[in-house]
Coordinates of C-alpha atoms and ligand atoms in Angstrom, one line a residue:
M1212 CA 23.7 -29.0 30.2
S1213 CA 25.5 -28.9 26.9
S1214 CA 28.9 -27.2 26.8
P1215 CA 29.0 -23.6 25.5
D1216 CA 30.7 -24.8 22.3
S1217 CA 27.9 -27.0 21.3
F1218 CA 25.1 -24.8 22.6
K1219 CA 22.6 -23.9 19.9
L1220 CA 19.5 -21.7 20.4
D1221 CA 16.4 -22.7 18.5
L1222 CA 16.0 -19.2 17.1
P1223 CA 14.3 -18.5 13.8
V1224 CA 14.6 -14.7 14.1
R1225 CA 18.2 -13.6 14.1
P1226 CA 18.6 -9.8 13.3
R1227 CA 22.4 -10.3 13.0
R1228 CA 21.8 -12.1 9.7
L1229 CA 21.4 -8.7 8.1
R1230 CA 24.6 -7.4 9.6
R1231 CA 26.9 -10.1 8.4
S1232 CA 28.6 -8.3 5.5
A1233 CA 29.1 -4.7 4.4
A1234 CA 26.9 -5.3 1.4
R1235 CA 24.0 -6.7 3.5
R1236 CA 24.3 -3.8 5.9
L1237 CA 24.1 -1.3 3.1
M1238 CA 21.1 -3.0 1.6
V1239 CA 19.0 -2.5 4.7
E1240 CA 20.4 0.9 5.7
E1241 CA 17.4 3.1 6.6
T1242 CA 18.9 6.6 6.7
R1243 CA 21.5 8.2 4.5
L1244 CA 23.0 11.6 4.4
R1245 CA 23.3 13.4 1.1
A1246 CA 25.2 16.6 0.3
A1247 CA 21.9 18.2 -0.7
D1248 CA 20.6 17.7 2.8
L1249 CA 23.2 20.0 4.2
I1250 CA 23.2 23.8 4.6
A1251 CA 26.5 25.5 5.3
P1252 CA 26.4 28.4 7.8
L1253 CA 29.1 30.9 6.8
F1254 CA 30.4 34.1 8.5
V1255 CA 31.3 37.2 6.6
V1256 CA 33.4 40.1 7.7
D1257 CA 34.5 43.4 6.0
G1258 CA 38.1 44.5 5.3
K1259 CA 40.1 41.5 6.5
P1260 CA 42.7 40.4 4.0
A1261 CA 42.8 36.8 5.1
P1262 CA 40.3 34.4 6.7
E1263 CA 40.2 34.6 10.5
E1264 CA 39.7 31.3 12.3
I1265 CA 37.0 31.4 15.0
A1266 CA 38.8 30.2 18.2
S1267 CA 35.9 28.1 19.5
M1268 CA 35.0 26.7 16.1
P1269 CA 38.1 25.0 14.6
G1270 CA 38.0 25.0 10.8
Q1271 CA 35.4 27.8 10.7
Y1272 CA 36.5 31.3 9.5
R1273 CA 35.2 34.8 9.2
L1274 CA 35.6 35.4 5.5
N1275 CA 35.8 38.5 3.5
I1276 CA 33.4 38.8 0.5
A1277 CA 36.0 37.5 -2.0
D1278 CA 36.8 34.5 0.1
L1279 CA 33.1 33.9 0.8
V1280 CA 32.4 33.7 -2.9
K1281 CA 35.2 31.2 -3.3
E1282 CA 33.9 29.1 -0.5
C1283 CA 30.4 29.1 -2.0
R1284 CA 31.8 28.0 -5.3
A1285 CA 33.6 25.1 -3.6
L1286 CA 30.5 24.1 -1.7
W1287 CA 28.3 24.1 -4.8
K1288 CA 30.9 21.9 -6.6
L1289 CA 30.7 19.4 -3.7
G1290 CA 26.9 19.2 -4.1
V1291 CA 25.9 21.5 -1.2
K1292 CA 22.8 23.4 -2.4
A1293 CA 22.5 26.1 0.2
V1294 CA 24.4 28.4 2.5
A1295 CA 23.2 30.5 5.5
L1296 CA 25.1 33.8 5.8
F1297 CA 25.9 35.7 9.0
P1298 CA 27.7 39.0 9.2
K1299 CA 30.3 39.9 11.8
L1300 CA 30.3 43.6 12.1
D1301 CA 32.9 46.1 13.3
P1302 CA 31.8 46.8 16.9
K1303 CA 32.0 50.6 16.1
L1304 CA 28.9 50.1 13.8
K1305 CA 26.8 48.7 16.6
N1306 CA 24.3 50.6 18.6
A1307 CA 21.2 50.0 20.7
E1308 CA 18.9 50.3 17.7
G1309 CA 21.1 48.3 15.3
T1310 CA 20.9 51.0 12.7
E1311 CA 23.7 49.6 10.6
E1312 CA 21.1 47.0 9.5
L1313 CA 19.3 49.9 7.6
N1314 CA 22.3 50.5 5.4
E1315 CA 21.3 49.5 1.9
D1316 CA 24.9 48.9 1.2
G1317 CA 25.6 47.0 4.4
L1318 CA 27.9 44.0 4.6
I1319 CA 25.4 41.2 4.4
L1320 CA 23.6 42.7 1.4
R1321 CA 26.8 43.2 -0.5
A1322 CA 27.7 39.6 0.4
V1323 CA 24.4 38.3 -0.9
R1324 CA 24.7 40.2 -4.1
A1325 CA 28.3 38.9 -4.7
V1326 CA 27.4 35.3 -4.0
K1327 CA 24.2 35.3 -6.1
K1328 CA 26.2 36.9 -9.0
A1329 CA 29.0 34.3 -8.8
V1330 CA 26.9 31.1 -8.1
P1331 CA 23.4 32.0 -9.1
E1332 CA 21.9 28.5 -8.5
L1333 CA 23.2 28.3 -4.9
V1334 CA 20.4 28.9 -2.5
V1335 CA 21.3 31.8 -0.3
I1336 CA 19.7 32.1 3.1
T1337 CA 20.1 35.1 5.5
D1338 CA 19.2 35.4 9.1
V1339 CA 16.5 37.9 10.1
A1340 CA 17.4 39.1 13.6
L1341 CA 19.2 42.2 14.9
D1342 CA 21.9 40.6 17.1
P1343 CA 24.8 41.1 14.8
Y1344 CA 23.9 44.9 14.8
T1345 CA 22.9 45.7 18.4
S1346 CA 25.3 46.9 21.1
H1347 CA 23.4 44.8 23.7
G1348 CA 23.5 41.7 21.5
H1349 CA 19.8 41.0 21.6
D1350 CA 17.9 39.9 18.5
G1351 CA 15.7 43.0 18.6
V1352 CA 15.3 46.5 19.9
L1353 CA 14.5 47.2 23.5
N1354 CA 11.3 48.6 25.1
A1355 CA 11.1 52.1 26.7
A1356 CA 12.2 50.7 30.1
G1357 CA 15.2 49.1 28.4
D1358 CA 14.6 45.8 30.3
D1359 CA 13.3 43.6 27.5
V1360 CA 13.1 43.3 23.8
D1361 CA 10.1 45.1 22.4
N1362 CA 8.1 42.5 20.4
D1363 CA 6.1 44.6 18.0
R1364 CA 8.7 47.3 17.3
T1365 CA 11.2 44.5 16.6
V1366 CA 8.8 42.8 14.2
A1367 CA 8.4 46.0 12.2
R1368 CA 12.2 46.2 11.9
L1369 CA 12.5 42.5 10.9
A1370 CA 9.8 42.8 8.2
A1371 CA 11.7 45.7 6.6
M1372 CA 15.0 43.8 7.0
A1373 CA 13.6 40.8 5.2
V1374 CA 12.5 43.0 2.3
R1375 CA 16.0 44.4 2.1
Q1376 CA 17.5 40.9 1.9
A1377 CA 14.9 39.8 -0.7
R1378 CA 15.8 42.9 -2.8
A1379 CA 19.5 41.8 -2.6
G1380 CA 18.4 38.5 -4.0
V1381 CA 18.2 35.9 -1.2
D1382 CA 16.2 32.8 -1.8
F1383 CA 15.1 32.3 1.8
V1384 CA 14.9 34.7 4.7
A1385 CA 15.3 32.9 8.1
P1386 CA 13.8 34.7 11.1
S1387 CA 15.9 33.5 14.0
D1388 CA 14.6 36.0 16.6
M1389 CA 11.6 34.2 18.1
M1390 CA 9.4 37.3 18.3
D1391 CA 5.7 36.6 18.2
G1392 CA 4.0 37.2 14.9
R1393 CA 7.2 37.8 12.9
V1394 CA 6.6 35.1 10.2
G1395 CA 3.2 36.5 9.3
A1396 CA 4.6 40.1 9.2
I1397 CA 7.5 39.1 7.1
R1398 CA 5.3 37.2 4.7
A1399 CA 3.0 40.1 4.3
A1400 CA 5.8 42.6 3.8
L1401 CA 7.5 40.4 1.2
D1402 CA 4.3 39.9 -0.7
A1403 CA 3.5 43.6 -0.6
E1404 CA 6.9 44.4 -2.1
G1405 CA 6.5 41.9 -4.9
F1406 CA 8.7 39.2 -3.3
S1407 CA 6.2 36.4 -3.3
E1408 CA 8.8 33.9 -4.4
T1409 CA 11.2 34.7 -1.5
A1410 CA 10.6 31.8 0.9
I1411 CA 10.7 31.7 4.7
L1412 CA 12.8 29.2 6.6
A1413 CA 11.4 29.8 10.1
Y1414 CA 13.5 29.2 13.2
S1415 CA 10.2 28.0 14.6
V1416 CA 11.4 26.1 17.7
K1417 CA 14.5 27.8 18.9
F1418 CA 15.5 27.1 22.5
N1419 CA 17.3 29.3 24.9
S1420 CA 20.4 27.3 24.6
A1421 CA 23.9 27.3 26.1
Y1422 CA 25.1 25.7 22.8
Y1423 CA 25.1 29.1 21.0
G1424 CA 28.2 30.2 22.9
P1425 CA 30.7 29.8 20.1
F1426 CA 28.4 31.5 17.5
R1427 CA 28.2 34.6 19.8
D1428 CA 32.0 34.7 19.7
A1429 CA 31.9 34.4 15.9
V1430 CA 29.5 37.3 15.3
G1431 CA 30.6 39.3 18.4
S1432 CA 27.2 39.5 20.0
A1433 CA 28.6 38.3 23.3
Q1434 CA 31.4 40.8 23.4
A1435 CA 29.0 43.5 22.5
A1436 CA 26.9 42.6 25.4
G1437 CA 29.9 42.3 27.6
T1438 CA 28.9 38.9 28.8
K1439 CA 28.9 35.4 27.5
L1440 CA 25.8 34.7 29.5
L1441 CA 23.5 37.1 27.6
S1442 CA 20.0 35.7 28.4
K1443 CA 17.5 35.5 25.6
A1444 CA 15.0 33.8 27.9
T1445 CA 12.2 36.2 27.3
Y1446 CA 12.0 35.2 23.6
Q1447 CA 13.7 31.9 23.1
L1448 CA 12.0 28.7 24.3
N1449 CA 12.6 27.1 27.7
P1450 CA 14.5 23.9 27.0
A1451 CA 12.2 22.1 29.4
N1452 CA 9.1 22.6 27.2
R1453 CA 8.0 20.2 24.6
R1454 CA 4.3 21.1 24.2
E1455 CA 5.1 24.8 23.9
A1456 CA 7.4 23.8 21.0
M1457 CA 4.4 22.4 19.2
I1458 CA 2.5 25.7 19.6
E1459 CA 5.4 27.6 18.1
A1460 CA 5.6 25.2 15.1
A1461 CA 1.8 25.5 14.5
L1462 CA 1.9 29.3 14.7
D1463 CA 4.7 29.6 12.1
T1464 CA 2.9 27.2 9.8
A1465 CA -0.3 29.2 10.1
E1466 CA 1.7 32.4 9.4
G1467 CA 3.1 31.1 6.2
A1468 CA 6.5 29.5 6.9
D1469 CA 7.7 27.4 4.0
I1470 CA 10.2 25.3 6.0
L1471 CA 10.1 24.8 9.8
M1472 CA 13.3 24.5 11.9
V1473 CA 14.2 23.1 15.3
K1474 CA 17.4 24.5 17.0
P1475 CA 19.7 23.2 18.5
A1476 CA 19.5 19.7 17.0
G1477 CA 21.4 17.0 18.9
A1478 CA 19.9 17.6 22.3
Y1479 CA 16.4 18.1 20.8
L1480 CA 15.9 15.0 18.7
D1481 CA 12.5 14.3 20.5
I1482 CA 11.3 17.8 19.4
I1483 CA 12.4 17.1 15.8
R1484 CA 10.5 13.9 15.8
D1485 CA 7.4 15.5 17.3
V1486 CA 7.4 18.3 14.7
R1487 CA 8.0 15.8 11.9
E1488 CA 5.0 13.8 13.0
R1489 CA 2.7 16.8 13.3
S1490 CA 3.6 18.7 10.2
D1491 CA 3.8 18.0 6.5
L1492 CA 6.1 20.9 5.9
P1493 CA 9.8 20.3 5.1
L1494 CA 11.7 20.3 8.4
A1495 CA 15.2 21.5 9.1
A1496 CA 17.4 21.3 12.2
Y1497 CA 20.4 23.4 13.1
Q1498 CA 23.4 21.6 14.5
V1499 CA 24.6 24.7 16.3
S1500 CA 28.1 26.0 17.1
G1501 CA 28.3 24.4 20.5
E1502 CA 27.5 21.0 19.1
Y1503 CA 30.3 21.4 16.6
A1504 CA 32.7 22.8 19.2
Q1505 CA 32.0 19.9 21.5
I1506 CA 32.9 17.2 18.9
H1507 CA 36.0 19.1 17.9
A1508 CA 37.1 19.6 21.5
A1509 CA 36.8 16.0 22.4
A1510 CA 38.5 14.9 19.2
R1511 CA 41.4 17.3 19.9
M1512 CA 41.8 15.6 23.3
G1513 CA 41.9 12.3 21.5
W1514 CA 38.8 11.2 23.3
L1515 CA 36.4 10.9 20.3
N1516 CA 37.0 10.1 16.7
L1517 CA 36.1 13.2 14.8
E1518 CA 34.7 11.8 11.5
R1519 CA 32.7 9.0 13.1
T1520 CA 31.2 11.2 15.8
R1521 CA 30.4 13.9 13.2
D1522 CA 28.7 11.4 10.9
E1523 CA 26.8 9.8 13.7
S1524 CA 25.6 13.1 15.1
L1525 CA 24.2 14.1 11.7
L1526 CA 22.7 10.8 11.0
A1527 CA 20.8 10.9 14.3
I1528 CA 19.4 14.3 13.4
K1529 CA 18.2 13.0 10.0
R1530 CA 16.8 9.8 11.5
A1531 CA 14.9 11.9 14.0
G1532 CA 13.1 13.5 11.1
A1533 CA 15.0 16.5 9.8
G1534 CA 15.4 16.4 6.0
L1535 CA 17.7 19.4 6.1
I1536 CA 20.5 20.1 8.5
L1537 CA 22.3 23.4 9.0
T1538 CA 25.8 22.2 10.1
Y1539 CA 29.3 23.6 10.2
F1540 CA 30.4 20.2 9.1
A1541 CA 28.7 20.6 5.7
K1542 CA 31.8 20.9 3.6
D1543 CA 33.7 18.1 5.3
V1544 CA 30.8 15.7 5.0
A1545 CA 30.1 16.7 1.4
K1546 CA 33.8 16.0 0.7
A1547 CA 33.6 12.6 2.4
L1548 CA 30.4 11.7 0.5
A1549 CA 32.0 12.7 -2.8
G1550 CA 34.7 10.1 -1.8
Ligands
PBG2763 C1 20.8 34.8 16.5 C2 21.3 33.5 16.1 C3 22.0 32.6 16.9 C4 22.3 31.5 16.2 C5 21.8 31.7 14.9 N1 21.2 33.0 14.8 C6 22.4 32.8 18.3 C7 21.6 33.3 19.4 O1 20.4 33.2 19.3 O2 22.2 34.0 20.2 C8 23.1 30.4 16.7 C9 23.8 29.5 15.8 C10 24.8 28.7 16.4 O3 25.1 28.6 17.6 O4 25.5 28.0 15.6 N2 19.8 35.4 15.9

């Protein structure tokens, strides 16, 4: 036996050769994030003089329309091409039918008009779902018995909602409700009203996830329902199901979705990969509020490095197959990429 010091493997293949220097590592890097891959979700609120930080989402704010416009300008300058807007309504405006959504001068529509006017090239995406508007916090309206969301009555509402958003000037409508048949109904309604250029970013595979907790604080859907454990199990997918996810992606494709989305992202990388392999449509993934909160919480404890964990989490989502990522880290990452 030779001593460890003189020991030499007869080894022609040595992967470490490519890792020897920063330059070599960069040359063989397979996945890279770009600012244009990122979509920034933003929360908008009426009548607040200053941005309100969301307790469970450090660094994320509910913005009034003026501040929202400023934030959109800043994102555009940093190379972020798209924002996804969510309204936080005064609880007094909520009811079981979510009638504030019918208001042609409602918060989200005013926000869209202001952003499109100030930064016309920025791609504006709005959520199509009733949860910011309903007193029970569900994404749709309830059936006669009041024990479940009524699919078809909800779809009719969502199709009209999408048309209102298109009229306000959005580039994409993003149905996040998981009702059956809503993508087809929205496409038909948009086309019938002359909005054939308004695209659909479909939350195709949206799981019934605990990771949405901080978002429900942000838009107040949990408070409205009086519980943080609001169950959306009758419409969102069971996290145990992979084949069912493929059925949902295929349906949205057939119904006319322009971009598919998987949500949440980090715990569903296998699903992202599956959809990527089966579909030729662009694919997005949503790194949701709980994923963001988790990284921030551990960083605050001093247990994880914020920037490295953030970048690794996003790289993993892109490597899994998502070309676009909705993430609350969008601005920070775009800044870091800009150097
Ligand atoms: C609701 C909606 C949710 C999110 C986006 N749209 C939450 C839910 O389904 O309750 C979650 C986003 C996040 O957690 O960041 N239509």
